[in-house]
C-alpha positions in Angstrom: 122.9 89.7 105.5 121.2 91.6 108.3 117.6 91.8 107.4 115.9 93.1 110.5 112.4 91.7 110.9 113.0 89.8 107.7 112.9 93.0 105.7 115.4 94.9 103.6 115.7 98.2 101.9 115.3 98.7 98.1 116.0 101.7 95.9 114.7 103.1 92.6 117.2 105.3 90.9 115.3 108.0 89.0 118.2 108.8 86.7 118.3 110.8 83.4 121.1 109.7 81.1 122.6 112.0 78.5 122.0 110.7 75.0 125.2 109.2 73.4 127.3 109.7 76.5 127.7 106.1 77.7 130.9 106.4 79.8 129.7 109.6 81.5 126.4 108.0 82.2 128.0 104.9 83.7 130.2 107.0 86.0 127.2 109.2 87.1 125.1 106.1 87.7 127.9 104.5 89.7 127.9 107.5 92.1 124.2 107.6 92.7 123.9 103.8 93.0 126.8 103.8 95.5 124.9 106.5 97.5 121.8 104.2 97.6 124.0 101.3 98.6 125.7 103.3 101.4 122.2 104.0 102.8 121.6 100.3 103.0 119.7 99.4 99.8 120.1 95.7 99.0 118.3 95.9 95.7 118.8 98.9 93.4 116.9 99.4 90.1 117.9 101.8 87.3 115.7 103.0 84.4 115.4 101.5 80.9 118.5 102.3 78.7 120.1 104.1 81.7 123.6 103.9 80.3 123.0 105.6 77.0 119.7 107.4 76.7 116.8 106.0 74.8 116.1 107.5 71.4 118.2 106.1 68.5 117.2 106.3 64.8 118.6 102.9 63.8 121.3 100.3 64.4 124.0 102.6 63.1 123.1 105.3 65.5 123.4 103.1 68.5 126.2 100.9 67.3 128.9 102.8 69.3 127.0 102.5 72.6 125.9 98.9 72.8 127.7 96.5 75.1 128.0 92.8 75.7 126.3 91.3 78.8 128.3 90.4 80.7 130.8 92.9 79.5 132.4 96.3 80.2 129.3 97.8 81.8 128.5 94.9 84.1 132.1 94.6 85.2 132.1 98.3 86.1 129.3 97.7 88.7 130.4 94.3 90.0 132.9 95.9 92.4 130.2 98.1 93.8 127.7 95.2 94.3 130.5 93.1 96.0 131.6 95.9 98.3 128.1 96.7 99.6 126.7 93.2 99.2 123.8 94.5 97.1 121.9 93.6 93.9 121.8 96.0 91.0 119.6 96.0 87.8 121.1 98.1 85.0 119.0 99.0 82.0 121.2 99.1 78.8 121.4 98.3 75.1 123.1 94.9 74.5 124.9 93.4 71.6 124.8 89.6 71.3 128.4 88.3 70.8 127.4 85.5 68.4 124.8 87.1 66.2 125.6 90.8 66.4 121.9 91.5 67.1 121.0 94.4 69.5 118.6 94.1 72.4 117.0 96.5 74.9 118.2 94.6 77.9 118.7 94.8 81.7 121.4 93.0 83.6 121.3 91.7 87.2 124.5 92.0 89.2 125.0 90.7 92.7 127.6 90.4 95.5 129.2 87.5 93.6 129.2 89.3 90.2 127.0 89.0 87.1 123.9 86.9 87.6 121.8 87.1 84.5 119.9 89.3 82.0 116.5 90.0 80.5 115.9 91.1 76.9 112.7 93.2 76.4 110.0 91.2 74.7 107.4 93.8 73.8 109.1 96.6 71.9 107.9 100.2 71.6 108.1 102.0 68.3 111.4 103.7 68.9 113.6 100.7 69.8 111.9 98.6 67.2 114.1 100.4 64.7 117.3 99.0 66.2 116.5 96.2 68.7 115.5 92.6 68.1 112.7 91.1 70.1 113.9 89.5 73.3 114.6 85.8 73.0 115.2 84.7 76.6 111.6 84.6 77.9 111.2 86.0 81.4 113.9 84.3 83.5 113.7 84.2 87.2 116.9 84.5 89.2 117.2 82.9 92.6 119.0 85.1 95.1 119.4 85.4 98.9 116.9 88.3 99.0 114.3 86.5 96.9 113.6 85.3 93.4 114.0 88.3 91.0 112.5 88.7 87.5 112.7 91.7 85.2 110.2 93.3 82.8 111.0 96.5 80.8 108.5 99.4 80.1 106.1 98.3 77.3 106.1 94.8 78.8 103.7 95.9 81.5 100.9 96.5 78.9 100.9 92.8 78.3 99.7 90.9 81.4 101.7 87.9 80.2 105.0 89.5 81.1 104.4 89.8 84.8 102.4 86.6 84.9 105.3 84.7 83.4 107.5 85.9 86.3 104.9 84.9 88.8 104.1 81.4 87.6 107.9 80.7 87.5 108.3 81.6 91.2 109.4 85.3 91.2 109.0 87.3 94.4 110.2 90.6 93.0 109.7 92.2 89.6 112.3 94.8 88.7 110.9 97.3 86.3 113.2 99.7 84.4 111.2 102.1 82.3 111.1 105.3 80.3 107.4 106.0 80.8 105.1 108.9 80.0 102.4 107.3 82.1 100.9 104.2 80.3 103.3 101.5 81.5 103.6 102.7 85.1 99.9 103.0 85.5 99.5 99.3 85.2 102.1 98.3 87.8 99.8 98.4 90.9 97.6 95.7 89.3 100.6 93.7 88.1 101.8 93.5 91.7 98.5 92.6 93.3 97.3 90.2 90.6 100.5 88.2 90.6 101.6 88.6 94.3 104.8 90.3 93.4 106.8 93.2 94.8 107.2 95.6 91.8 110.2 98.0 91.9 109.9 100.6 89.2 112.6 103.1 88.1 111.6 105.8 85.6 113.1 109.0 84.2 111.9 112.5 84.9 113.0 114.5 81.9 112.5 115.0 78.2 114.5 113.4 75.4 113.9 114.0 71.6 110.4 115.4 72.5 109.4 112.4 74.6 108.5 113.4 78.2 109.1 110.9 81.0 107.0 111.6 84.1 109.0 110.3 87.0 106.7 108.6 89.5 109.1 105.8 90.1 107.4 103.5 92.6 107.5 100.4 94.8 104.3 98.3 95.0 103.7 95.5 97.5 102.2 92.1 96.6 99.0 93.3 98.2 98.7 96.1 95.6 99.6 98.7 98.2 101.9 101.6 97.5 105.2 101.4 99.5 106.7 104.5 98.0 106.3 106.8 95.0 108.5 109.6 93.6 107.0 112.9 92.5 105.1 113.1 89.2 106.6 115.5 86.7 103.6 116.7 84.6 105.3 118.7 81.8 108.6 118.9 79.9 109.0 122.4 81.3 109.1 120.9 84.8 111.7 118.2 84.0 114.0 117.3 86.9 117.4 116.4 85.5 119.1 115.6 88.8 118.9 112.0 90.0 116.5 111.0 92.7 116.7 107.9 95.0 113.4 106.5 96.1 113.7 104.1 99.0 111.3 101.5 100.3 111.2 98.3 102.3 110.5 94.8 101.1 109.1 92.4 103.7 109.9 88.7 102.9 107.0 87.6 104.9 104.8 89.0 102.1 106.3 86.6 99.6 103.4 84.5 100.6 100.2 86.4 99.8 96.7 86.2 98.3 98.0 86.8 94.8 100.4 83.9 95.1 97.6 81.7 96.5 95.4 82.5 93.5 98.0 81.2 91.2 97.1 77.7 92.4 93.6 78.3 91.1 94.8 78.9 87.5 93.4 76.5 84.9 96.2 76.4 82.2 94.3 73.7 80.3 91.7 76.4 79.5 94.3 79.1 78.4 95.8 77.5 75.3 94.3 80.1 73.0 96.7 82.6 74.5 99.2 80.9 72.2 97.2 82.0 69.1 98.6 84.8 67.0 95.7 85.9 64.9 97.4 88.9 63.1 97.7 90.7 60.9 94.7 89.0 59.2 91.6 88.2 61.2 88.4 88.1 59.2 86.3 87.5 62.3 87.0 90.9 63.9 84.8 93.9 63.9 85.5 96.4 61.2 82.8 99.0 61.9 82.8 101.3 64.8 79.7 101.0 66.9 78.3 103.8 69.1 76.8 102.2 72.1 74.6 103.4 75.0 74.5 100.9 77.8 72.8 100.7 81.2 74.7 99.1 84.0 72.4 98.1 86.8 74.0 98.1 90.2 71.4 96.5 92.3 70.7 94.9 95.6 69.5 91.4 94.8 66.6 90.1 96.8 68.0 86.7 98.1 66.6 83.7 96.4 63.5 85.5 95.1 63.4 85.2 91.3 59.9 86.7 91.0 60.7 89.9 92.9 64.0 90.3 91.2 62.4 89.9 87.8 59.8 92.5 88.7 62.5 94.9 89.8 64.5 94.3 86.6 61.4 94.9 84.4 60.8 98.2 86.1 64.5 99.3 85.8 64.5 98.5 82.1 61.2 100.3 81.4 62.2 103.4 83.4 65.6 103.6 81.7 64.4 103.1 78.2 61.6 105.6 78.7 63.9 108.3 80.2 66.4 107.9 77.4 63.7 108.1 74.7 62.3 111.3 76.2 65.8 112.7 75.6 65.9 111.4 72.0 68.2 108.5 72.8 68.0 104.8 72.4 69.3 102.1 74.8 71.4 99.4 73.2 72.6 97.2 76.0 71.7 96.3 79.6 74.1 94.6 82.0 72.9 92.9 85.2 75.1 91.6 88.1 76.3 88.0 88.7 73.5 85.6 89.7 71.0 88.5 89.2 67.9 86.5 89.6 68.8 84.8 92.9 71.8 86.4 94.5 74.5 84.2 95.9 73.6 80.9 97.5 76.0 80.5 100.4 75.0 77.7 102.7 71.9 76.7 100.7 71.5 72.9 100.4 72.3 71.8 96.9 68.8 70.4 96.4 67.4 73.8 97.0 69.9 75.4 94.7 68.8 72.9 92.0 65.3 74.0 92.5 66.2 77.7 92.0 68.3 77.1 88.9 67.1 77.6 85.3 67.9 76.3 81.9 68.3 78.8 79.1 64.8 77.8 77.9 63.0 78.0 81.3 60.2 80.5 82.0 62.2 83.1 83.9 64.9 83.3 81.2 62.1 83.5 78.6 60.8 86.6 80.3 64.1 88.3 80.0 64.2 87.3 76.4 60.8 88.9 76.0 62.1 92.1 77.6 65.0 92.3 75.1 62.6 91.9 72.2 60.0 94.3 73.6 62.5 97.1 74.2 64.8 96.3 71.3 67.9 95.9 73.5 70.6 93.5 74.2 70.7 92.0 77.8 73.6 90.4 79.6 72.2 88.4 82.5 74.0 86.5 85.2 72.0 83.5 86.5 72.0 80.2 88.3 72.0 77.5 85.6 71.3 73.8 85.7 71.9 71.2 83.0 70.7 67.8 84.0 72.4 67.1 87.3 75.0 69.9 87.0 74.9 73.5 88.3 76.8 76.5 86.9 77.3 80.1 87.6 76.5 81.4 84.2 75.7 84.5 82.0 74.0 84.8 78.7 73.8 87.4 76.0 70.3 88.0 74.6 70.0 90.0 71.4 67.4 92.6 70.4 65.2 89.8 68.9 65.1 87.9 72.1 67.5 85.2 71.0 70.3 83.8 73.2 73.4 84.4 71.2 76.0 84.0 73.9 76.4 81.6 76.8 79.3 81.6 79.3 79.9 79.5 82.4 82.2 80.9 85.1 85.6 79.2 85.0 87.3 80.3 88.2 85.0 79.4 91.1 85.4 80.8 94.6 85.5 78.4 97.6 81.7 78.5 98.2 80.9 78.0 94.6 83.1 74.9 94.4 80.6 73.2 96.8 77.8 73.3 94.3 79.0 74.5 90.9 80.8 72.9 88.0 83.4 75.2 86.4 83.0 76.2 82.8 85.4 75.2 80.0 85.1 77.7 77.1 86.2 81.4 76.8 84.3 82.8 73.9 83.4 86.1 72.1 79.9 86.5 70.7 78.9 88.4 67.6 75.9 90.8 67.8 74.0 92.5 65.0 74.6 96.1 66.1 76.9 96.5 69.0 80.0 94.6 67.9 81.7 91.6 69.6 81.0 90.9 73.3 83.1 88.8 75.6 81.9 87.7 79.1 83.7 86.8 82.3 82.1 86.5 85.7 83.1 87.7 89.1 86.5 86.6 90.2 87.3 85.4 86.7 88.6 89.0 86.6 91.4 88.1 89.0 92.8 85.7 86.4 94.0 87.9 83.5 94.3 84.9 81.2 90.5 85.1 80.7 90.4 88.7 79.4 93.6 88.1 77.5 91.9 85.3 75.5 88.8 87.6 74.9 91.2 90.1 73.4 92.8 87.5 71.2 89.4 86.7 70.0 88.8 90.5 69.4 86.1 91.4 71.9 85.1 95.0 71.4 83.4 95.0 74.8 84.2 92.8 77.8 81.3 92.5 80.2 81.7 91.4 83.8 78.6 90.5 85.8 80.0 90.4 89.4 79.3 90.0 93.1 82.6 91.6 94.2 83.1 92.6 97.9 86.9 93.2 98.0 88.2 89.7 97.4 90.8 91.1 94.9 91.9 94.4 93.5 92.6 97.7 95.1 91.7 101.3 94.5 94.1 103.0 92.2 96.8 104.6 94.3 99.2 105.9 91.7 99.4 109.7 91.5 96.0 110.6 90.0 97.5 113.2 87.7 99.3 110.7 85.5 96.0 110.4 83.7 94.8 113.4 81.6 91.2 112.4 82.2 91.0 111.8 85.9 89.7 108.5 87.3 86.6 108.7 89.6 87.2 107.9 93.2 87.0 104.2 93.9 88.2 102.9 90.5 89.5 99.4 90.9 92.9 98.4 89.5 91.9 95.0 88.3 89.0 96.1 86.1 91.0 99.1 84.9 93.9 96.8 83.9 91.6 94.6 81.9 90.5 97.6 79.8 93.9 99.2 79.4 95.8 96.0 78.7 93.3 94.5 76.3 92.1 97.7 74.7 88.5 96.8 75.1 85.8 98.7 76.9 84.9 96.9 80.1 81.4 97.1 81.7 81.1 95.8 85.2 77.7 95.3 86.9 78.4 94.6 90.5 75.7 93.9 93.1 75.5 95.7 96.5 74.6 94.6 100.0 73.6 97.3 102.5 75.4 95.5 105.3 78.7 95.3 103.4 81.2 98.3 103.5 82.9 97.1 100.2 81.0 96.6 97.0 79.5 98.5 94.2 81.9 100.4 91.9 80.1 99.1 88.9 81.1 101.1 85.8 82.7 101.5 82.5 86.5 101.2 82.4 88.0 102.6 79.2 90.9 102.1 76.9 92.9 105.4 77.2 92.0 108.0 79.8 95.8 108.4 80.4 96.3 110.4 77.2 92.8 111.9 77.0 90.7 109.7 74.7 88.0 108.7 77.2 87.1 108.6 80.8 86.0 105.8 83.2 82.6 106.2 84.8 82.1 104.6 88.2 78.9 104.1 90.3 78.9 105.0 94.0 79.6 102.3 96.6 76.6 100.6 98.2 74.0 102.6 96.4 71.5 101.2 93.8 72.1 102.9 90.5 71.2 102.7 86.9 74.4 103.9 85.4 74.2 105.1 81.8 77.4 105.0 79.7 78.2 105.9 76.1 81.3 104.7 74.1 82.5 104.0 70.7 84.2 100.7 69.8 87.5 100.1 67.9 89.1 103.6 68.1 91.0 102.7 65.0 92.7 106.1 64.6 94.0 106.4 68.2 97.7 106.0 68.9 96.9 102.8 70.8 94.1 100.3 70.2 93.4 96.6 70.3 94.7 96.1 66.7 98.1 97.4 67.7 98.3 95.6 71.0 97.4 92.3 69.3 100.1 92.9 66.7 102.7 93.3 69.5 101.9 90.0 71.3 104.9 87.6 71.4 103.1 84.3 71.8 106.3 82.2 71.5 107.2 83.4 75.0 103.8 82.7 76.6 104.1 78.9 76.6 104.7 78.5 80.4 101.3 80.1 81.0 99.5 77.2 79.3 101.7 74.5 80.8 101.7 75.2 84.5 
């Protein structure tokens, strides 16, 4: 294969099948796929259920249109793949030859014929009426252009789907979808977090009242947009003619920071991902809490606990006073990572030990007194010592001044490995009045297993004290109009994906440094700005700010919420994530 500069062309086929017209759809697909192949595409992705259309009432309604894999449909495209020496992913409904069960599937065909298939694991409401849950896991297929895995539509809501592809060695994630915005909005993060090229093919029309928005896209393993098709905002603007979106994959990027981070995973700490605590969970919150929080984006005075404490006291007093003058009460304060000292790069370990605190030391006690005095909860990142060990830690202090939560950072950066011991436990903490809080610190956010476990344990709010300066994550680059409530400029994909995928409000308190061009962006990331429930709030870069946010937990009546996402988890398939 001629791959100039170690690169090759790929194509997303934005194709709109006609419901119940399998043979016509297959022939139409053949023509547009051949056009892409003639223009040099060596990997071609079609939408979910591209051969039949998507909406079927039940098994009887779709029975005439399912096919075996391999079978009639795959055979039809094998000659094309062979003639043009290309790889094709076809989204289609499948019937298992032994059981008679139906699946929402995608087949991979290559120059030598049929290669393999994927059966969708996380089913959306419509196909759940006729399709069985996929039973093949997330297989990865070795090919001459790279290792290819497949996810389908709703799978992207669950970080586990793309993560399974990554830990099993995939370079490319093919993504057939029928999306109205939710599933495609997460793909930039899934690419960057896992070090994968993601090649997404969507539809651009309306079927049975469901509008697909186009915006097929190709994302690089760096989280950068390679190409994106037009966004189709309303059913009235549906585009029925197929569109071919081309982009280039560079094999040199198969090695990338996301892949390197996979080596830092700690599977021994992720075993709770295998828990399925549904439909019963008597530990979860049952009452919606209305919360006013202050996120303090501050410049930390290096190694000076006394000055930082004074600054924090003033911030809290001013914030509470200002809110009370307006008739409001403050419930929660969030400080950045290592808020009392700042980072300790290059500091001798003996000096670090002298700066560190236990949860019962005098400086921590003063924060506890602040919480009690102002009747607020405080989440504080600090440098902790326990005997001869040092930790990057955070605590939750309740309104009575009691420490009710204690978390030690699990995924240390290279500098922290010099002095810190990694934590072991991922926990959610009950409060008296603001629901259940989960904590992760800094670059824990680059490891979605942590927030996934917090969701399994039903965190209503996930709080991230951070010192982030661009080590991971990208600004959202997807067409901004896919979200009904627009994201503020600078919203970070990683923090956004934690909120959307786990259906928990995410509060990030990031520090700033005047000399750094990247930083800040503290804020509240929300559970559904896409369809208009709520809206993220982001602080400015490199400015100190006391960001006040308001939100309501649970959202039990909304079309998507944590309860529904937890019920859709398929833990049987997640086992590789806790083994390697």
